[in-house]
Short mmCIF file of C-alpha atoms and ligand atoms in Angstrom, two decimals:
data_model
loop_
_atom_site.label_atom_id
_atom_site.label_comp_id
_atom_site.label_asym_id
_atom_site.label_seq_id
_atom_site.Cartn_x
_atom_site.Cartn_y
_atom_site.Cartn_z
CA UNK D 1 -19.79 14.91 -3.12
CA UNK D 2 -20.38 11.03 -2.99
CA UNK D 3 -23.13 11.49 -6.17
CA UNK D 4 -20.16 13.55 -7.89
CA UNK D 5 -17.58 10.64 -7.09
CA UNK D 6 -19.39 8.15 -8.26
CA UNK D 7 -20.48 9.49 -11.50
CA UNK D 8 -17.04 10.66 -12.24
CA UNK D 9 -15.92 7.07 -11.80
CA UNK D 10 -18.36 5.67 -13.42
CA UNK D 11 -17.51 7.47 -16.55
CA UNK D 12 -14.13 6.36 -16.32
CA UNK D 13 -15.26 2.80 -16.61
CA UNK D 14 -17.07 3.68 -19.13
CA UNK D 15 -14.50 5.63 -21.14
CA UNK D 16 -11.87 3.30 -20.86
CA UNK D 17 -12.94 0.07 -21.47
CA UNK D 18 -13.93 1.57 -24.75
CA UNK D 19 -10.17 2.82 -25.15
CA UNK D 20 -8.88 -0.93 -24.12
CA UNK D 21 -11.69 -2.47 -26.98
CA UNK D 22 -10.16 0.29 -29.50
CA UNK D 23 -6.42 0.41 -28.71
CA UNK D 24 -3.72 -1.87 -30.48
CA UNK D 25 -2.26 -4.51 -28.23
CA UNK D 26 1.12 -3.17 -27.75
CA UNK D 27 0.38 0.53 -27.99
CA UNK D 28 -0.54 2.91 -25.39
CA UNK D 29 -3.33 5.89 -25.42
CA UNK D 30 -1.59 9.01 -25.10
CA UNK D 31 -4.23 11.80 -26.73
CA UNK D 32 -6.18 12.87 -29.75
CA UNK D 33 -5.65 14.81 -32.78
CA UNK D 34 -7.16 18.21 -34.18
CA UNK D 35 -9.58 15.13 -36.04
CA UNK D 36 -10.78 13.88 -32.53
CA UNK D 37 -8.81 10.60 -33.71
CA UNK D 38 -7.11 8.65 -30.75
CA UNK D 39 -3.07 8.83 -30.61
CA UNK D 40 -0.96 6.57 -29.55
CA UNK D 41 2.38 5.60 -28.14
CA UNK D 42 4.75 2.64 -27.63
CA UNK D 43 5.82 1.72 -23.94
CA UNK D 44 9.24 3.42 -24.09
CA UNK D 45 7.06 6.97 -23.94
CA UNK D 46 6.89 8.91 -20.44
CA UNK D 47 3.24 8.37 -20.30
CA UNK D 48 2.59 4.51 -20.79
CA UNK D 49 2.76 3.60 -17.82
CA UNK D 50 -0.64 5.89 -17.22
CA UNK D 51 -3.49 3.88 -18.71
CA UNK D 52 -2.80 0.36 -17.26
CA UNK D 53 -2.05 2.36 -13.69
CA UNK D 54 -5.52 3.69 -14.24
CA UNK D 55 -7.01 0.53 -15.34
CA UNK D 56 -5.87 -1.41 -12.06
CA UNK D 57 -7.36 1.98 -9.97
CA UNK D 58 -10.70 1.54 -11.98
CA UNK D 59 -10.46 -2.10 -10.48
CA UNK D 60 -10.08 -0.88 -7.17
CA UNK D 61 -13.12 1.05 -7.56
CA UNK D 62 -15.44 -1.54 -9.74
CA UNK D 63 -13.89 -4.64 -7.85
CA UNK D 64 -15.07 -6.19 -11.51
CA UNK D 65 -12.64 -9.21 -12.37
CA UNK D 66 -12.68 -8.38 -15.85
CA UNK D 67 -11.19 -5.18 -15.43
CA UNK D 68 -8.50 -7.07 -13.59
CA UNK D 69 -7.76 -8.88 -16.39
CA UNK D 70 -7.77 -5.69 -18.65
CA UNK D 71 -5.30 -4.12 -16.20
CA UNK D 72 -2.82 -7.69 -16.18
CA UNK D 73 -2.51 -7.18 -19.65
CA UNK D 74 -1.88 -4.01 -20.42
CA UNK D 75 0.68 -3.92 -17.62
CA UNK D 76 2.54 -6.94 -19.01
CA UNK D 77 3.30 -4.61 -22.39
CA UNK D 78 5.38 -2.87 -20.28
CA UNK D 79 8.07 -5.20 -18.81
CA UNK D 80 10.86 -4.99 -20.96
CA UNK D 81 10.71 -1.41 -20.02
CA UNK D 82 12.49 -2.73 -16.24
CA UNK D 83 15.82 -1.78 -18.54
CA UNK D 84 15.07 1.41 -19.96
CA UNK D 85 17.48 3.59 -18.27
CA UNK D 86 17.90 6.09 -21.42
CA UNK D 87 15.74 8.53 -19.47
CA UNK D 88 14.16 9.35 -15.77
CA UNK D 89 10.63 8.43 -16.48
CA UNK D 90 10.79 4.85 -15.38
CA UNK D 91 9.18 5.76 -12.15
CA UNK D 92 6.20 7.09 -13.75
CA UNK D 93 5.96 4.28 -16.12
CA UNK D 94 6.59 1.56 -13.70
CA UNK D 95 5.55 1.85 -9.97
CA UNK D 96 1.82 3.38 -11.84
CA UNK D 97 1.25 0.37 -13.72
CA UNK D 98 3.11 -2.64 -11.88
CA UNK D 99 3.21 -0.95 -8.93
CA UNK D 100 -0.79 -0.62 -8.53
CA UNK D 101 -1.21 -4.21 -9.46
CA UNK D 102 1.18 -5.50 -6.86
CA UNK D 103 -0.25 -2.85 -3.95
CA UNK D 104 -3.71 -4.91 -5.64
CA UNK D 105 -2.96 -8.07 -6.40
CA UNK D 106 -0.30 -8.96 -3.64
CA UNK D 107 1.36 -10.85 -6.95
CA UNK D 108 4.80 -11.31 -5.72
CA UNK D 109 5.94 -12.60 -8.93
CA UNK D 110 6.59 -8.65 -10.81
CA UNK D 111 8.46 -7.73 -7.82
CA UNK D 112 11.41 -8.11 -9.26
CA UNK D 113 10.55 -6.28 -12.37
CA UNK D 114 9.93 -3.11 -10.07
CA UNK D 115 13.11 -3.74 -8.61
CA UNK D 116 15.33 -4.02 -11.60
CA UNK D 117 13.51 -0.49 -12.83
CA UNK D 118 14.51 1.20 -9.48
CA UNK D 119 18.24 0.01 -10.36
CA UNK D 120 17.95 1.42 -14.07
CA UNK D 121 16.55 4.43 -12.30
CA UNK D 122 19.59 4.89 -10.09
CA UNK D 123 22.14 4.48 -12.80
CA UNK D 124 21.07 7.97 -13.59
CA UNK D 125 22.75 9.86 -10.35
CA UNK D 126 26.25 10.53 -9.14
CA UNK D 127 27.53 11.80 -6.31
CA UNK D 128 28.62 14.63 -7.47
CA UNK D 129 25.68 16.44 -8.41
CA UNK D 130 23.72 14.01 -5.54
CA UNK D 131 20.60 14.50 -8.29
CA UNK D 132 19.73 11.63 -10.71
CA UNK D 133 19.89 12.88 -14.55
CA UNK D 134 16.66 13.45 -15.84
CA UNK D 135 17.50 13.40 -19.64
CA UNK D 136 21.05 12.79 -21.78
CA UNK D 137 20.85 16.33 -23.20
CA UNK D 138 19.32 20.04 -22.97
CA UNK D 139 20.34 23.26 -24.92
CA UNK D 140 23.70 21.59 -25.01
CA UNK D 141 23.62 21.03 -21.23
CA UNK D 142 24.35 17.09 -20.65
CA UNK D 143 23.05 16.84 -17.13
CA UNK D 144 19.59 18.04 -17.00
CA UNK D 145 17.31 17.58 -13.81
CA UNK D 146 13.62 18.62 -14.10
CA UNK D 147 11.58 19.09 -11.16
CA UNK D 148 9.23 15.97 -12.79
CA UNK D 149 11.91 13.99 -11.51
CA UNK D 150 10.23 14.39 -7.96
CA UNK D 151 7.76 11.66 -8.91
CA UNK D 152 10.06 8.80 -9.82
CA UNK D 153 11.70 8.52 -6.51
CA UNK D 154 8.75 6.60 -5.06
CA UNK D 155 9.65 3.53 -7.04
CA UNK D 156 13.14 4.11 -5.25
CA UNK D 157 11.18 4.18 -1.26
CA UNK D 158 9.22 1.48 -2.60
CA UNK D 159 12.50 -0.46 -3.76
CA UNK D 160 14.21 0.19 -0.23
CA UNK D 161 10.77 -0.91 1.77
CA UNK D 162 10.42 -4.30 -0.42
CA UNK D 163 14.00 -5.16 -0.89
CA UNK D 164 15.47 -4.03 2.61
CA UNK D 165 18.12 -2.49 0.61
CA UNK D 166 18.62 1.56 1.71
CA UNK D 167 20.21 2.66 -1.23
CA UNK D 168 17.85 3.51 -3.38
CA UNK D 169 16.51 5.56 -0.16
CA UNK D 170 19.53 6.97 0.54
CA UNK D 171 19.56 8.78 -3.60
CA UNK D 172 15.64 10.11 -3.52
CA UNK D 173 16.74 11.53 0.13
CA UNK D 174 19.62 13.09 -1.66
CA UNK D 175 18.11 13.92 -4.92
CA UNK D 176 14.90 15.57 -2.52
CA UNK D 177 16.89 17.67 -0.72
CA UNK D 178 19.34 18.95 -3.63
CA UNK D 179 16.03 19.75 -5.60
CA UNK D 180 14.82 21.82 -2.10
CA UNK D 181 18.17 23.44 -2.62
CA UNK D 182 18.46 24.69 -5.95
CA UNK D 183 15.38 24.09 -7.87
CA UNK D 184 13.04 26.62 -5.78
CA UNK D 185 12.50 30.14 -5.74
CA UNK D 186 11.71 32.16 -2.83
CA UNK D 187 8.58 32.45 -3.36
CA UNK D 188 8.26 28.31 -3.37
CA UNK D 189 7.71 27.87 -7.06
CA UNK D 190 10.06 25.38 -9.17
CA UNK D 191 12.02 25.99 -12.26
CA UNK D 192 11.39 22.83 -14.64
CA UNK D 193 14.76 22.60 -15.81
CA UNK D 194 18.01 23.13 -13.88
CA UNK D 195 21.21 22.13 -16.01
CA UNK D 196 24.19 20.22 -13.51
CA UNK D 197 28.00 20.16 -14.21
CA UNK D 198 28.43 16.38 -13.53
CA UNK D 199 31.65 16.77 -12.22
CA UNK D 200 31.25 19.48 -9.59
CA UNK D 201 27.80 19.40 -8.47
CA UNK D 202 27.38 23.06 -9.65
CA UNK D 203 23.86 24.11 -11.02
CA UNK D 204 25.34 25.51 -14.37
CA UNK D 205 21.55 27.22 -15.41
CA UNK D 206 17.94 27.10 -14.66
CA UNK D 207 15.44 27.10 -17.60
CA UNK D 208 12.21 26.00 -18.48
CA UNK D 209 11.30 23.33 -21.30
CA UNK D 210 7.53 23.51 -21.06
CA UNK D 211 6.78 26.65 -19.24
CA UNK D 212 6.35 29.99 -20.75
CA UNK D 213 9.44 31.45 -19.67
CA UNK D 214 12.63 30.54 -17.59
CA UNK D 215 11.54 32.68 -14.84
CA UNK D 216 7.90 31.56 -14.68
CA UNK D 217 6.20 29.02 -13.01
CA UNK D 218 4.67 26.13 -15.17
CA UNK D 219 1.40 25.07 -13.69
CA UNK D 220 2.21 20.90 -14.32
CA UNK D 221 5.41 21.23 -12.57
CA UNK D 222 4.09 23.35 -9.73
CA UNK D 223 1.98 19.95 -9.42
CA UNK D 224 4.97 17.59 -9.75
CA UNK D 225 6.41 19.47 -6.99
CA UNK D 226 3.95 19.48 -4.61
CA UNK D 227 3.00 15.75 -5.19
CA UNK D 228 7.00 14.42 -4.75
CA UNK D 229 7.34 16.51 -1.63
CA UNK D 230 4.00 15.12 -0.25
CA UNK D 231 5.04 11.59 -1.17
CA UNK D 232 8.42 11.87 0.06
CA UNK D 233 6.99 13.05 3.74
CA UNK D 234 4.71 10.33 3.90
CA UNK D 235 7.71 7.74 2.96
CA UNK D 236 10.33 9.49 5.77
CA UNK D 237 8.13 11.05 7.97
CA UNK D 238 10.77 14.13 8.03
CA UNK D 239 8.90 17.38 9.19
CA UNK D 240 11.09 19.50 5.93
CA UNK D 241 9.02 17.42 2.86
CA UNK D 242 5.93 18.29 4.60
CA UNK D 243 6.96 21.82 5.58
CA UNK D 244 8.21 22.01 1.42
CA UNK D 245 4.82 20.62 0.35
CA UNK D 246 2.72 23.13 2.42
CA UNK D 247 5.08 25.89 1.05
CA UNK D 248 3.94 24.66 -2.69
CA UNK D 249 0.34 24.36 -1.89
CA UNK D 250 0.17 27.70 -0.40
CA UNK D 251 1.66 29.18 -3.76
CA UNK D 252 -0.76 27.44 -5.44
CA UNK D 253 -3.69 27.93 -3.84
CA UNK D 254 -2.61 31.78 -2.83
CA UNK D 255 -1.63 32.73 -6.55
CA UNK D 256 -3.59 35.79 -7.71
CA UNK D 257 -4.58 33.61 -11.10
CA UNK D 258 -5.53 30.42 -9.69
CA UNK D 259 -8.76 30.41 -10.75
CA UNK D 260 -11.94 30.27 -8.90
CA UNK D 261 -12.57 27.13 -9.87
CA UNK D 262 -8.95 25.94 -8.79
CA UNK D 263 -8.02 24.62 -12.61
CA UNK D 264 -4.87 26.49 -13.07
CA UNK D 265 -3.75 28.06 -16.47
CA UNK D 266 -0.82 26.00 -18.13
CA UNK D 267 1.45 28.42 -16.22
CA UNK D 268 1.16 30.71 -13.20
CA UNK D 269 2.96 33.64 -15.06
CA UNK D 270 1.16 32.82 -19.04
CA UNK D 271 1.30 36.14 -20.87
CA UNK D 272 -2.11 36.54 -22.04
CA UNK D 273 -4.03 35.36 -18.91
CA UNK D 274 -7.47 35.35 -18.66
CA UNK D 275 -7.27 34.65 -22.42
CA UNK D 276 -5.46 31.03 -22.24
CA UNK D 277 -5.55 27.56 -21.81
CA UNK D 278 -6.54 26.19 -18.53
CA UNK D 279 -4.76 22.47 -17.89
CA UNK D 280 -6.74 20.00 -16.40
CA UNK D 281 -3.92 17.73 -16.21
CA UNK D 282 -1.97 19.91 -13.37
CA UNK D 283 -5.12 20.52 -11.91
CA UNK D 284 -5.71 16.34 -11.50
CA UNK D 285 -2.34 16.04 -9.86
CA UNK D 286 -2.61 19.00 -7.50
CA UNK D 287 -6.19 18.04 -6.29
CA UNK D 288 -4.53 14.27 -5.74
CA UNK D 289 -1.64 15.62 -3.88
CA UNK D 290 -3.43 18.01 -1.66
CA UNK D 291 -6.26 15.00 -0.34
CA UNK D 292 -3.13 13.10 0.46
CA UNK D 293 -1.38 16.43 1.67
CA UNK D 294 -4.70 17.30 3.90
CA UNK D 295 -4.13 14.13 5.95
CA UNK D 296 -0.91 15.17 7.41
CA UNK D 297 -1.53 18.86 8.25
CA UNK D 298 -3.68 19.08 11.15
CA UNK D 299 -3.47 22.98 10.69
CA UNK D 300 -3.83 23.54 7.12
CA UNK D 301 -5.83 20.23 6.48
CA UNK D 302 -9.63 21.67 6.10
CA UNK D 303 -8.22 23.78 3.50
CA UNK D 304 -6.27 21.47 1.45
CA UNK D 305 -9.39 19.08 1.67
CA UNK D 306 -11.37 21.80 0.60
CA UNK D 307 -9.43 23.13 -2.47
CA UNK D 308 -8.86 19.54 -3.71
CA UNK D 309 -12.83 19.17 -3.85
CA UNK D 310 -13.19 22.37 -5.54
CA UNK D 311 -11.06 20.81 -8.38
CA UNK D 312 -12.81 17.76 -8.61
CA UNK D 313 -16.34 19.84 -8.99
CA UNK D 314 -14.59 21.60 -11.40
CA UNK D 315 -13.05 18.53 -13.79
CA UNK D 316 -16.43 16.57 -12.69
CA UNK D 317 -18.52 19.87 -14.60
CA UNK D 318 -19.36 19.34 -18.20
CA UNK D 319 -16.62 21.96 -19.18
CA UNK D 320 -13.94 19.17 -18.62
CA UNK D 321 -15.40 15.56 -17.76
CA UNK D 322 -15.69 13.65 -21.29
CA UNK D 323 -19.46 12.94 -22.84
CA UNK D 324 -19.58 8.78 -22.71
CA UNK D 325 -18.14 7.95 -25.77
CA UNK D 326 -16.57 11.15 -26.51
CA UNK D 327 -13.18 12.62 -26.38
CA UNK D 328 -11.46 9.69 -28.18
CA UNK D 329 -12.50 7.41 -24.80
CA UNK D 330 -10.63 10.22 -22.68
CA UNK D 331 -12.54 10.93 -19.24
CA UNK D 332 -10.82 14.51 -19.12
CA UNK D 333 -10.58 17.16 -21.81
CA UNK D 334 -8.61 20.63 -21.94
CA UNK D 335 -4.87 19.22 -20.76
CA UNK D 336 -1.55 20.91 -22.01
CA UNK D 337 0.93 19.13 -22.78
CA UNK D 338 3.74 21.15 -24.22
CA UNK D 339 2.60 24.81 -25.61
CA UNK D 340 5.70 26.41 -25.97
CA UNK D 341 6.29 23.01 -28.35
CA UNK D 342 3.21 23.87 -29.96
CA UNK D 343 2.27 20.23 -29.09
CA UNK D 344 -0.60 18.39 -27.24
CA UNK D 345 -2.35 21.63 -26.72
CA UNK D 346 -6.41 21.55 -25.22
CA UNK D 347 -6.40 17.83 -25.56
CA UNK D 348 -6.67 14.85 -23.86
CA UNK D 349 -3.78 13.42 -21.59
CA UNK D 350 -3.13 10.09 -20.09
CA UNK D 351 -1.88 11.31 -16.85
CA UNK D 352 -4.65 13.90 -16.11
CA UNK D 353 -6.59 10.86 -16.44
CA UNK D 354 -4.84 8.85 -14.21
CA UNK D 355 -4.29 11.51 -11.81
CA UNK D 356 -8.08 12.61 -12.00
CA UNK D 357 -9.04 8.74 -10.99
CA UNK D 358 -6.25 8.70 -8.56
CA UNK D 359 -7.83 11.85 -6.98
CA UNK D 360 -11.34 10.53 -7.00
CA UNK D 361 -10.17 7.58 -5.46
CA UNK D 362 -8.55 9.15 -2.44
CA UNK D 363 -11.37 11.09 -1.83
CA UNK D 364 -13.83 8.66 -1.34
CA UNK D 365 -11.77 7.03 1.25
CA UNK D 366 -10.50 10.13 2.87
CA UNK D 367 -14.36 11.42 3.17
CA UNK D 368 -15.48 7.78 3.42
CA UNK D 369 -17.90 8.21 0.80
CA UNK D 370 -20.46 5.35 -0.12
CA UNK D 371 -19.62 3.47 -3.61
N1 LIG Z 1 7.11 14.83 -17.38
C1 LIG Z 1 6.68 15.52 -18.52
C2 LIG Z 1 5.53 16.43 -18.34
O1 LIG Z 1 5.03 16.68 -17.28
O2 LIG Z 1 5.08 16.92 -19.35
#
């Protein structure tokens, strides 16, 4: 594994400070076309916060100063973001770009920033629903939660551990254990979208946005699922996020079509599988989640170890790690984005990238593998 690790991260560096010496200041990487040519996005997009979060990881690993300063930069695009409370995905865009310089850099002086994003973040809930809003509308539903919404709360534990202040614990406690409430199926998979009636609390519908039908279960979200509820265990220690995230993994990893190379299709329930897309991106969050997910379960751990290193052979195989050079500076090919959209479809993504690095990361420390 260490040889696989290495060369994995190696290409990263590679790949990406290629993308910083090709990518417009102020602009983001966020996948290719059908030409192979690299597209872009501006920092109020989900995703920016992905490539300078990856840039300070690929410090962590290269311990090379100029990456550092690669990182600083492309992190500073993002402040004015600190205000953008028009949607949930200021956890994602924050806490992986800011947030890994600060865990780096000990630079006290973007604290703040993080902190004023964790109170635009919490301007989204109410008390009612105890769930913060994910977007402003959905099929004419006006309080929309998605179960990607699991991932943002860490900027609010972070916000509570830094600042003393609880409440921004207090709403990802409440917004965790409303989504363990409604959002899940018996069976442990997620529906992406459940629709709220601010004023009473009650879940109006439950749809899908991305996945191939209400009632299925889209592979990325699976991911986001099992991720939040890992993170949220190891911020509160409380047995029911861990017991949650074990549930998840085990429909994961026991689904009659996860692969046998662990790369799940772009949703558990597609129509026409064998014949469709695989996405590496869920597969880069799962593997991450289920490293950090083996080092709680003293059960269940071996085979949560295990699985995540069967997706990282599999992303680290020529099928989906980039050619240096390639893949518009990528590292990972074969994500879906949106395919009931029709967009982003076998391409590129930001956050499989991230995710892929974050995974390789944790690995090497978990298994204490040489550089
Ligand atoms: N949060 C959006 C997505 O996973 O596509």
């Amino acid at each position: 594994m260490t040889e696989i690790v290495k060369n994995s991260l190696d290409r990263a560096v590679y790949q990406y400070r290629n993308m910083h010496k090709t990518l417009p200041d102020t602009l983001f990487p966020k996948s290719i076309d059908k030409e192979g040519k690299l597209v872009t996005n501006p920092r109020q997009w989900w995703t920016s916060g992905f490539f300078p979060g990856s840039l300070w990881y690929l410090y962590e690993y290269s311990q090379d100063e100029s990456m550092k300063q690669i990182a600083i930069k492309r992190t500073a695009v993002l402040k004015k973001e600190q205000y953008n409370n028009m949607d949930h995905d200021i956890g994602f865009k924050m806490l992986c770009s800011y947030g890994n310089g600060i865990r780096l850099t000990k630079d006290s002086t973007t604290v703040s920033i993080l902190i004023k994003s964790a109170e635009s973040l919490i301007s989204r809930f109410n008390d009612s629903t105890g769930v913060i809003k994910s977007w402003e509308e959905f099929k004419g539903y006006t309080y929309p939660v998605i179960i990607d919404n699991m991932m943002n709360l860490e900027l609010l534990f972070w916000a509570s551990r830094v600042s003393g202040n609880r409440k921004y614990r207090d709403i990802a406690i409440s917004h965790a254990d409303k989504t363990i409430e409604n959002h899940f199926r018996k069976d442990y998979s997620s529906y992406h979208v459940l629709a709220y009636d601010s004023g009473t609390g009650e879940v109006l519908a439950k749809k899908t946005a991305q996945g191939a039908a209400d009632e299925s279960a889209w592979a990325r979200g699976q991911a986001w699922g099992l991720y939040g509820y890992t993170m949220t265990y190891r911020e509160t220690k409380d047995q029911k996020y861990l017991d949650q995230a074990k549930k998840i993994a085990d429909f994961i990893l026991n689904h009659p079509n996860l692969p046998e190379d662990h790369v799940p299709y772009w949703d558990f329930n597609a129509p026409d599988i064998p014949y469709t897309l695989r996405d590496a991106s869920a597969a880069a969050i799962m593997a991450s989640a289920l490293i950090e997910l083996s080092s709680y379960t003293n059960d269940k751990g071996d085979k949560y170890l295990d699985a995540a290193e069967k997706i990282i052979r599999s992303l680290s195989s020529e099928e989906y790690i980039a050619k240096a050079g390639e893949n518009g500076n990528f590292i990972l090919k074969h994500g879906v984005g949106h395919k009931p959209g029709n967009s982003e479809i076998d391409v590129p993504l930001s956050y499989a990238d991230y995710y892929f690095i974050e995974a390789l990361i944790r690995l090497k420390k978990t298994k204490k593998l040489k550089k």
